[in-house]
Coordinates of C-alpha atoms in Angstrom, one line a residue:
M1 CA 110.7 106.1 78.6
S2 CA 111.5 109.0 76.4
E3 CA 114.0 110.2 74.6
R4 CA 115.9 113.0 76.8
E5 CA 115.9 109.8 80.0
L6 CA 117.2 107.2 77.2
S7 CA 120.2 109.7 76.9
R8 CA 120.8 110.8 80.5
R9 CA 120.5 107.6 81.5
D10 CA 123.3 106.1 78.6
F11 CA 125.6 109.2 79.2
I12 CA 125.6 108.1 83.2
A13 CA 126.6 104.9 82.2
T14 CA 129.0 105.4 79.6
G15 CA 130.1 108.5 80.1
A16 CA 131.0 107.2 83.5
A17 CA 134.0 104.7 82.5
A18 CA 135.3 107.7 80.3
A19 CA 135.7 109.6 83.3
T20 CA 136.6 106.7 85.6
A21 CA 139.2 106.1 82.7
L22 CA 141.3 109.9 82.8
S23 CA 141.1 110.3 86.6
G24 CA 142.8 106.3 87.8
I25 CA 140.6 106.3 90.8
P26 CA 137.0 105.0 91.0
F27 CA 135.1 107.6 89.6
V28 CA 131.3 107.7 92.1
H29 CA 134.8 108.9 94.3
T30 CA 134.9 111.9 92.9
S31 CA 134.1 115.3 92.4
A32 CA 136.5 116.0 90.1
A33 CA 134.6 114.6 86.5
R34 CA 131.0 116.5 84.7
R35 CA 128.5 113.9 85.2
A36 CA 124.3 113.6 84.9
P37 CA 122.2 114.3 88.3
I38 CA 121.5 111.3 89.5
R39 CA 117.7 112.5 90.0
V40 CA 116.2 110.2 93.7
G41 CA 112.3 109.4 94.5
V42 CA 111.9 108.4 97.4
V43 CA 108.2 106.5 98.9
G44 CA 108.7 106.2 102.9
T45 CA 110.0 109.8 104.2
G46 CA 109.5 108.5 108.1
G47 CA 112.9 107.7 110.2
R48 CA 114.7 105.6 108.3
G49 CA 113.6 106.9 104.7
T50 CA 114.8 110.8 105.6
G51 CA 118.4 108.8 106.7
A52 CA 117.9 106.8 103.1
C53 CA 118.2 110.5 101.2
A54 CA 121.0 111.5 104.0
N55 CA 123.3 108.9 103.3
A56 CA 122.6 109.1 99.4
L57 CA 123.3 113.5 99.3
M58 CA 125.8 111.2 101.7
A59 CA 127.2 108.9 98.7
D60 CA 127.7 111.1 95.3
P61 CA 128.3 115.2 94.7
E62 CA 125.8 114.6 92.1
V63 CA 123.3 112.9 93.8
E64 CA 119.8 114.6 94.0
I65 CA 115.9 114.3 95.4
V66 CA 113.2 115.4 93.7
A67 CA 110.2 113.7 94.6
M68 CA 108.3 112.3 98.1
A69 CA 105.8 109.9 98.4
E70 CA 103.5 109.3 102.2
I71 CA 100.5 108.6 103.8
G72 CA 99.8 112.1 105.1
R73 CA 101.7 116.0 104.5
D74 CA 103.3 115.8 107.9
R75 CA 105.1 113.3 106.9
V76 CA 107.2 114.6 104.2
D77 CA 107.6 118.2 105.9
Q78 CA 108.9 116.7 109.1
S79 CA 112.3 114.3 106.9
L80 CA 112.3 117.8 104.6
Q81 CA 113.4 119.8 107.8
A82 CA 115.4 116.7 108.7
L83 CA 117.5 116.4 106.0
K84 CA 117.6 120.7 106.2
E85 CA 118.7 121.1 109.7
A86 CA 121.0 117.3 108.8
G87 CA 122.6 118.7 105.7
D88 CA 126.3 117.8 105.1
L89 CA 128.8 121.0 106.1
Q90 CA 131.4 119.3 103.9
D91 CA 129.3 119.5 100.9
P92 CA 127.4 123.1 100.2
S93 CA 125.8 121.9 97.9
Y94 CA 123.7 119.5 99.7
Q95 CA 120.4 121.4 100.7
D96 CA 120.9 122.2 96.9
R97 CA 120.3 119.4 96.4
I98 CA 117.0 118.8 97.9
K99 CA 115.1 119.0 95.1
V100 CA 112.1 117.9 96.7
T101 CA 109.0 120.5 95.9
D102 CA 104.7 121.1 96.5
D103 CA 104.5 119.9 92.7
T104 CA 106.2 116.5 93.6
I105 CA 105.4 115.8 96.9
F106 CA 102.2 113.4 96.4
I107 CA 100.0 112.4 99.3
G108 CA 97.6 109.0 100.0
P109 CA 98.4 104.7 99.2
D110 CA 98.8 105.3 96.3
A111 CA 101.5 108.4 95.7
F112 CA 103.9 105.5 95.1
K113 CA 102.7 105.9 91.7
E114 CA 103.0 109.0 91.0
V115 CA 106.5 109.4 92.0
M116 CA 107.7 106.4 89.5
A117 CA 106.5 108.1 87.4
M118 CA 108.4 110.8 87.2
D119 CA 111.4 110.4 85.9
L120 CA 113.8 109.3 88.1
D121 CA 117.6 107.6 88.5
Y122 CA 117.0 105.2 91.5
V123 CA 114.0 105.2 93.7
I124 CA 114.2 104.9 97.9
L125 CA 111.9 102.4 99.6
T126 CA 111.3 102.6 102.5
T127 CA 107.5 102.3 103.3
P128 CA 106.6 99.7 105.9
P129 CA 107.7 96.5 104.7
G130 CA 104.5 94.4 104.1
F131 CA 104.4 97.1 102.0
R132 CA 107.5 96.6 100.1
P133 CA 106.5 93.1 97.2
L134 CA 103.6 96.1 95.7
H135 CA 106.6 99.0 95.2
F136 CA 109.3 96.7 94.3
E137 CA 107.0 94.8 91.6
E138 CA 105.9 99.3 90.3
A139 CA 109.8 100.0 90.2
V140 CA 110.4 97.3 88.4
N141 CA 107.2 97.5 86.4
R142 CA 108.5 101.2 85.2
G143 CA 112.2 100.7 84.6
L144 CA 113.5 102.2 87.8
H145 CA 116.9 101.1 89.8
V146 CA 115.7 100.7 93.7
F147 CA 117.0 100.7 96.5
A148 CA 114.5 98.5 99.4
E149 CA 115.1 98.5 103.2
K150 CA 115.7 94.9 104.6
P151 CA 113.2 92.8 105.4
V152 CA 111.8 92.6 101.9
A153 CA 108.1 91.2 102.5
T154 CA 106.1 89.9 105.5
D155 CA 104.9 86.7 104.4
P156 CA 105.8 83.6 102.3
A157 CA 103.2 85.1 99.6
G158 CA 104.6 89.0 99.7
C159 CA 108.6 86.9 99.0
R160 CA 107.4 85.3 95.8
R161 CA 105.5 88.3 94.7
I162 CA 108.8 89.5 95.5
R163 CA 111.3 87.0 93.7
A164 CA 109.2 87.3 90.4
S165 CA 109.7 90.8 90.7
A166 CA 113.5 90.2 90.5
Q167 CA 113.8 88.1 88.1
K168 CA 113.0 90.2 86.1
A169 CA 114.8 93.5 86.7
R170 CA 117.6 91.1 86.9
R171 CA 116.6 90.2 83.2
Q172 CA 116.1 93.5 82.7
G173 CA 119.9 94.8 84.0
L174 CA 117.8 96.7 86.6
N175 CA 120.1 96.9 90.7
A176 CA 118.2 95.7 93.6
V177 CA 120.4 97.1 96.0
V178 CA 119.3 95.9 100.0
G179 CA 119.2 98.2 103.4
L180 CA 121.4 94.6 104.4
Q181 CA 123.8 97.1 105.2
G182 CA 126.4 94.7 107.1
R183 CA 126.7 93.5 103.6
Y184 CA 128.2 97.2 102.2
D185 CA 130.3 97.4 105.9
L186 CA 134.0 96.7 104.6
A187 CA 134.5 95.2 108.1
T188 CA 132.3 92.5 107.9
R189 CA 132.9 91.6 103.9
E190 CA 136.5 90.4 105.3
T191 CA 135.3 88.9 108.5
M192 CA 133.4 87.1 106.4
K193 CA 136.1 86.6 103.3
R194 CA 138.3 84.9 106.2
V195 CA 135.8 82.7 108.4
H196 CA 135.3 81.3 104.8
D197 CA 139.0 80.3 104.6
G198 CA 138.8 78.9 107.7
A199 CA 139.3 81.3 110.2
I200 CA 137.7 79.6 113.0
G201 CA 137.6 76.4 111.3
E202 CA 134.6 74.2 111.1
I203 CA 131.3 75.8 112.5
L204 CA 129.7 74.2 115.1
S205 CA 127.0 76.7 116.3
G206 CA 126.3 79.9 117.1
T207 CA 123.4 82.7 119.6
V208 CA 121.9 85.5 117.9
H209 CA 120.6 87.8 121.0
R210 CA 118.7 91.5 120.2
M211 CA 117.0 92.4 123.1
G212 CA 116.1 96.4 123.2
G213 CA 113.6 98.1 125.2
W214 CA 110.2 99.2 123.5
L215 CA 109.8 101.1 120.6
W216 CA 107.4 105.0 119.8
H217 CA 103.5 104.7 119.8
R218 CA 102.4 107.3 117.6
G219 CA 98.8 107.2 119.2
D220 CA 96.1 108.3 117.7
E221 CA 93.9 111.2 115.4
P222 CA 90.6 111.1 115.4
D223 CA 90.6 111.3 112.0
W224 CA 92.6 109.4 111.0
S225 CA 91.1 105.6 109.5
P226 CA 91.4 102.4 111.8
M227 CA 93.7 101.8 108.3
E228 CA 95.8 104.9 108.2
Y229 CA 96.2 104.0 111.8
Q230 CA 97.2 100.8 111.1
M231 CA 99.8 102.3 108.8
R232 CA 100.8 105.0 111.3
N233 CA 101.9 102.7 114.1
W234 CA 102.7 100.1 112.0
Y235 CA 105.5 98.3 113.7
Y236 CA 102.4 96.9 116.2
H237 CA 100.8 95.3 113.3
C238 CA 102.3 92.0 111.6
W239 CA 101.2 92.2 108.4
L240 CA 102.8 95.6 108.2
S241 CA 106.4 94.5 109.7
G242 CA 106.6 91.0 110.1
D243 CA 106.7 91.0 114.4
Q244 CA 110.2 92.1 115.5
I245 CA 112.4 88.3 113.8
V246 CA 111.7 90.2 110.7
E247 CA 111.7 93.2 111.0
M248 CA 114.3 94.2 113.0
V249 CA 116.7 90.7 114.1
I250 CA 117.3 90.2 109.9
H251 CA 120.0 92.2 109.9
Q252 CA 122.0 89.5 112.5
I253 CA 119.4 86.8 110.3
D254 CA 121.3 87.3 107.5
R255 CA 124.6 87.9 108.8
I256 CA 124.6 83.6 110.2
N257 CA 122.8 82.8 106.8
W258 CA 126.1 84.1 105.2
T259 CA 128.7 83.2 107.6
L260 CA 127.0 79.5 107.3
D261 CA 126.8 80.2 103.4
A262 CA 123.1 78.1 103.5
V263 CA 119.5 78.4 104.7
P264 CA 118.3 76.7 108.0
L265 CA 116.8 73.8 107.8
S266 CA 113.5 73.9 110.1
A267 CA 112.6 76.3 112.7
V268 CA 111.0 75.7 117.0
G269 CA 110.4 78.3 119.0
Q270 CA 108.4 80.0 122.0
G271 CA 107.3 83.7 122.9
G272 CA 104.2 85.8 123.4
R273 CA 103.1 88.8 125.5
I274 CA 104.8 90.2 128.4
Q275 CA 104.7 94.0 128.6
R276 CA 102.9 94.9 125.8
S277 CA 100.2 93.7 126.2
D278 CA 97.6 96.7 125.1
P279 CA 95.3 95.8 122.3
K280 CA 97.3 99.5 121.5
W281 CA 100.5 97.1 120.5
G282 CA 98.8 95.8 117.9
N283 CA 99.0 91.8 116.9
I284 CA 103.2 91.0 117.8
W285 CA 104.7 90.0 120.7
D286 CA 107.2 91.8 122.9
N287 CA 109.3 88.7 122.9
M288 CA 110.3 85.3 121.1
T289 CA 113.1 82.3 120.8
V290 CA 114.0 80.1 118.4
D291 CA 116.5 77.4 117.4
F292 CA 117.1 77.4 114.0
E293 CA 118.8 74.0 112.4
Y294 CA 120.7 74.3 109.7
P295 CA 123.0 71.8 107.2
D296 CA 125.4 69.4 108.9
D297 CA 123.2 69.7 112.3
V298 CA 124.2 73.1 113.1
H299 CA 122.5 74.7 115.9
V300 CA 121.2 78.6 115.9
H301 CA 119.6 79.6 119.0
L302 CA 117.8 82.9 118.4
M303 CA 116.6 85.7 121.6
N304 CA 114.9 88.6 121.0
R305 CA 112.9 90.6 123.5
Q306 CA 111.9 94.4 123.6
W307 CA 110.7 94.9 127.2
E308 CA 111.1 97.7 129.5
S309 CA 114.1 98.1 132.3
S310 CA 116.0 95.4 131.2
E311 CA 119.1 93.9 130.2
N312 CA 119.8 95.1 126.1
I313 CA 121.8 92.7 124.4
N314 CA 123.0 93.0 120.7
R315 CA 125.4 90.6 119.6
N316 CA 125.7 87.5 117.3
R317 CA 128.5 84.4 117.8
V318 CA 129.9 82.2 115.7
I319 CA 131.7 79.4 117.4
G320 CA 134.0 76.5 115.7
T321 CA 137.0 74.5 115.9
L322 CA 139.4 77.1 115.6
G323 CA 138.2 80.0 117.8
E324 CA 134.9 82.2 116.4
T325 CA 132.8 85.2 114.9
D326 CA 130.7 87.8 116.2
T327 CA 129.8 88.1 111.8
L328 CA 131.4 91.6 112.1
D329 CA 134.5 92.6 112.9
L330 CA 136.3 90.0 115.6
I331 CA 137.3 86.2 115.6
R332 CA 139.4 85.1 118.3
G333 CA 140.8 82.0 118.5
E334 CA 144.0 80.6 116.7
N335 CA 142.9 83.2 114.4
R336 CA 142.7 85.5 116.9
W337 CA 142.1 89.3 114.3
R338 CA 139.9 92.4 114.1
Y339 CA 139.6 94.8 111.4
P340 CA 141.1 98.0 111.9
D341 CA 139.8 101.3 112.3
V342 CA 139.8 103.5 108.8
D343 CA 139.0 107.1 108.7
D344 CA 136.6 106.6 105.3
L345 CA 133.6 107.0 103.8
R346 CA 133.0 103.6 102.4
H347 CA 132.8 102.6 105.5
I348 CA 129.8 104.0 106.9
A349 CA 127.5 100.6 105.7
L350 CA 124.7 103.0 105.2
V351 CA 126.9 105.7 102.4
N352 CA 128.3 103.1 101.2
E353 CA 125.0 101.1 99.9
H354 CA 124.5 104.1 98.0
M355 CA 127.9 104.0 97.0
E356 CA 127.8 101.2 94.9
L357 CA 124.5 101.4 92.9
I358 CA 125.6 104.8 92.2
S359 CA 128.7 102.5 90.7
A360 CA 126.6 99.8 89.6
I361 CA 124.1 102.3 87.4
R362 CA 126.9 105.2 86.3
N363 CA 128.6 101.8 85.2
G364 CA 126.0 99.7 84.0
E365 CA 126.3 97.2 86.0
T366 CA 123.9 95.0 88.2
R367 CA 123.6 94.3 91.6
N368 CA 121.1 92.6 92.5
D369 CA 120.7 90.7 95.9
M370 CA 117.4 90.6 96.6
L371 CA 117.9 87.3 94.6
D372 CA 121.2 87.0 96.6
Y373 CA 120.3 86.6 99.7
A374 CA 117.4 89.3 101.1
I375 CA 114.3 87.0 99.7
D376 CA 115.7 83.6 101.7
S377 CA 117.2 86.4 105.0
T378 CA 113.8 87.8 104.8
L379 CA 112.1 84.7 104.6
T380 CA 114.7 82.5 107.3
G381 CA 113.0 85.6 109.9
I382 CA 109.1 84.0 108.7
M383 CA 110.1 80.6 109.1
G384 CA 111.8 81.3 113.2
R385 CA 108.0 83.3 113.6
E386 CA 105.6 80.2 112.3
A387 CA 107.1 78.5 114.6
A388 CA 107.2 80.5 117.3
Y389 CA 103.4 81.5 116.5
T390 CA 102.0 78.5 115.9
G391 CA 104.1 76.2 118.3
R392 CA 105.5 73.7 115.6
R393 CA 108.4 73.0 113.6
I394 CA 108.5 74.4 110.3
T395 CA 110.6 73.4 107.3
W396 CA 112.5 75.3 105.0
E397 CA 110.1 73.4 102.6
E398 CA 106.9 74.5 104.1
I399 CA 107.1 77.9 104.8
S400 CA 108.7 78.3 101.0
S401 CA 105.4 76.9 99.3
S402 CA 103.4 78.1 101.8
D403 CA 100.5 80.5 100.8
L404 CA 100.1 82.4 104.5
D405 CA 99.3 86.0 102.6
L406 CA 98.7 88.5 105.4
F407 CA 98.5 91.9 102.8
P408 CA 94.8 93.1 103.1
E409 CA 92.7 92.6 100.1
S410 CA 92.3 96.7 100.1
Y411 CA 95.1 99.3 101.5
Q412 CA 93.4 102.5 101.1
F413 CA 91.7 104.6 104.0
G414 CA 88.4 102.4 106.0
P415 CA 88.4 99.7 107.1
A416 CA 92.2 97.4 108.3
P417 CA 92.6 93.7 109.0
E418 CA 92.2 93.0 112.6
R419 CA 94.6 89.1 113.2
P420 CA 94.5 88.1 116.6
V421 CA 97.1 87.7 119.1
P422 CA 98.6 83.9 117.6
V423 CA 98.2 81.6 120.5
P424 CA 100.3 78.6 120.2
G425 CA 98.8 75.5 119.4
K426 CA 96.2 77.4 118.0
A427 CA 97.4 79.8 115.8
R428 CA 96.6 79.3 112.3
P429 CA 98.6 76.8 110.1
V430 CA 101.5 78.4 107.7

C-alpha cells in the first residue's frame, strides 16, 4: 500500500471523528466539513452495478466512481449513459463525481484485478454471483473494503471460500457490506426488534412467496464464445446465478432467518420447468417449492416461480401465538403496529447500505455482513435448491460440508460448462 494511500485513508478515518465532534451530527450526513474523497471502483456494470453506483453517489457528496470492469465495453458504455441520464438534481456535483475514463475502464474476464489494483477505498462487486467468491477474495487480499451484492455464492464450496476471505477481512479490519437491503431498511429493523421483543409471541410457522413473470434474455451473437454467451445470459445458468431461489428469493430467506434468529435444520422440495423449457433458458427451473424445518418444529413453506400470465405475489408471513408479521413494516394481532412513513434519505435502504459503509470507513469501524448473516442466508437458499433438485431431504450439516463446486476450471472466453437440467431422483447428490 502506497504512502499516499495510507495518508488519505488515515484522513478519512481520523478526520471524520473530529468533524463529527465539531458539527454535532453524524459526519456522513453533512457536507459542511472538508473531507477526502471516497474513491470507488465497480466490477460488473449491469443493472444492479449501475444502480449501486447511483446509490453510492447519492449516499455521500464525496463519493467518486473512478473505475469499471466488465466483460464487454458495450456494458460499460450503457452503464455510464444510464448514470448520466439519472443524475441527482439535488446535487449539482453528481455528474462531476463520475470520473471513469478510457484509462480506468478494464475489459475481459480478469478485468477485476486491474480495477482492484487502483487506489480505491471500496469496490462494488456486482457481477453474476458465481464470481463473488473469486472477486471478494481478491478484494480482501488487496486490502479493500467491499460492497457485494447478494447472493455471495452459488454452491457450498463458494460459501466456504467466501467465509475464509470474510474471516481474513475481519482480522484486517475491513468492511464487507452485502446488498441484502432489508438489513439496512429502518422499518424492517424496527419490525424485527419488536418481533424479537415478543410482539407476535412464540413463532409457529411462516410462508414465503416470490412469484413473478419472465425475465430478460440477451440473445446470442456470432462473436460470443459459449462462455461469453453464458455470462451475458447468466441468470439461466446455475453456476452463475444459483437459480431463482438463491439469486432472487434470498431477500425473503434472509428475513426469515433473521426473524427466527436461526438457520433451518433441513429442507425438502420439488419443482421443475413448465414454461421455460427451451434450451436457451439454460439449466435452471422456472418453479420451485420448499419446506424448511427450523428449530422447535417451526416450518416455513416457500414458493417461487417465474411464469408469464400468472398471479404475481411477493410476500413474507410469519405467524406467532400473539399475531403475525410481514417481516417488513407491519405487525398484526394483539400488538398491532406499522412503521410510520418518513421522508429521509436513510429510509432508502439501497442508499443507506452505502451510507453506513462509508460511515464505517471514515470512523475506523468494521461491519462484516458476510460472517454475520449473508453466507448463512445464501447457504439456506442453496440447501433448498439442492433438496428440490435431488428430491431428497437435505440437512444443514450435509449442505455445509458438501463438496459441490459449480465453478468451471476456466472462466476465460471459450468453452463453457454444460450441465443438464436437474431431474429429481436422478440429480447428482450434494
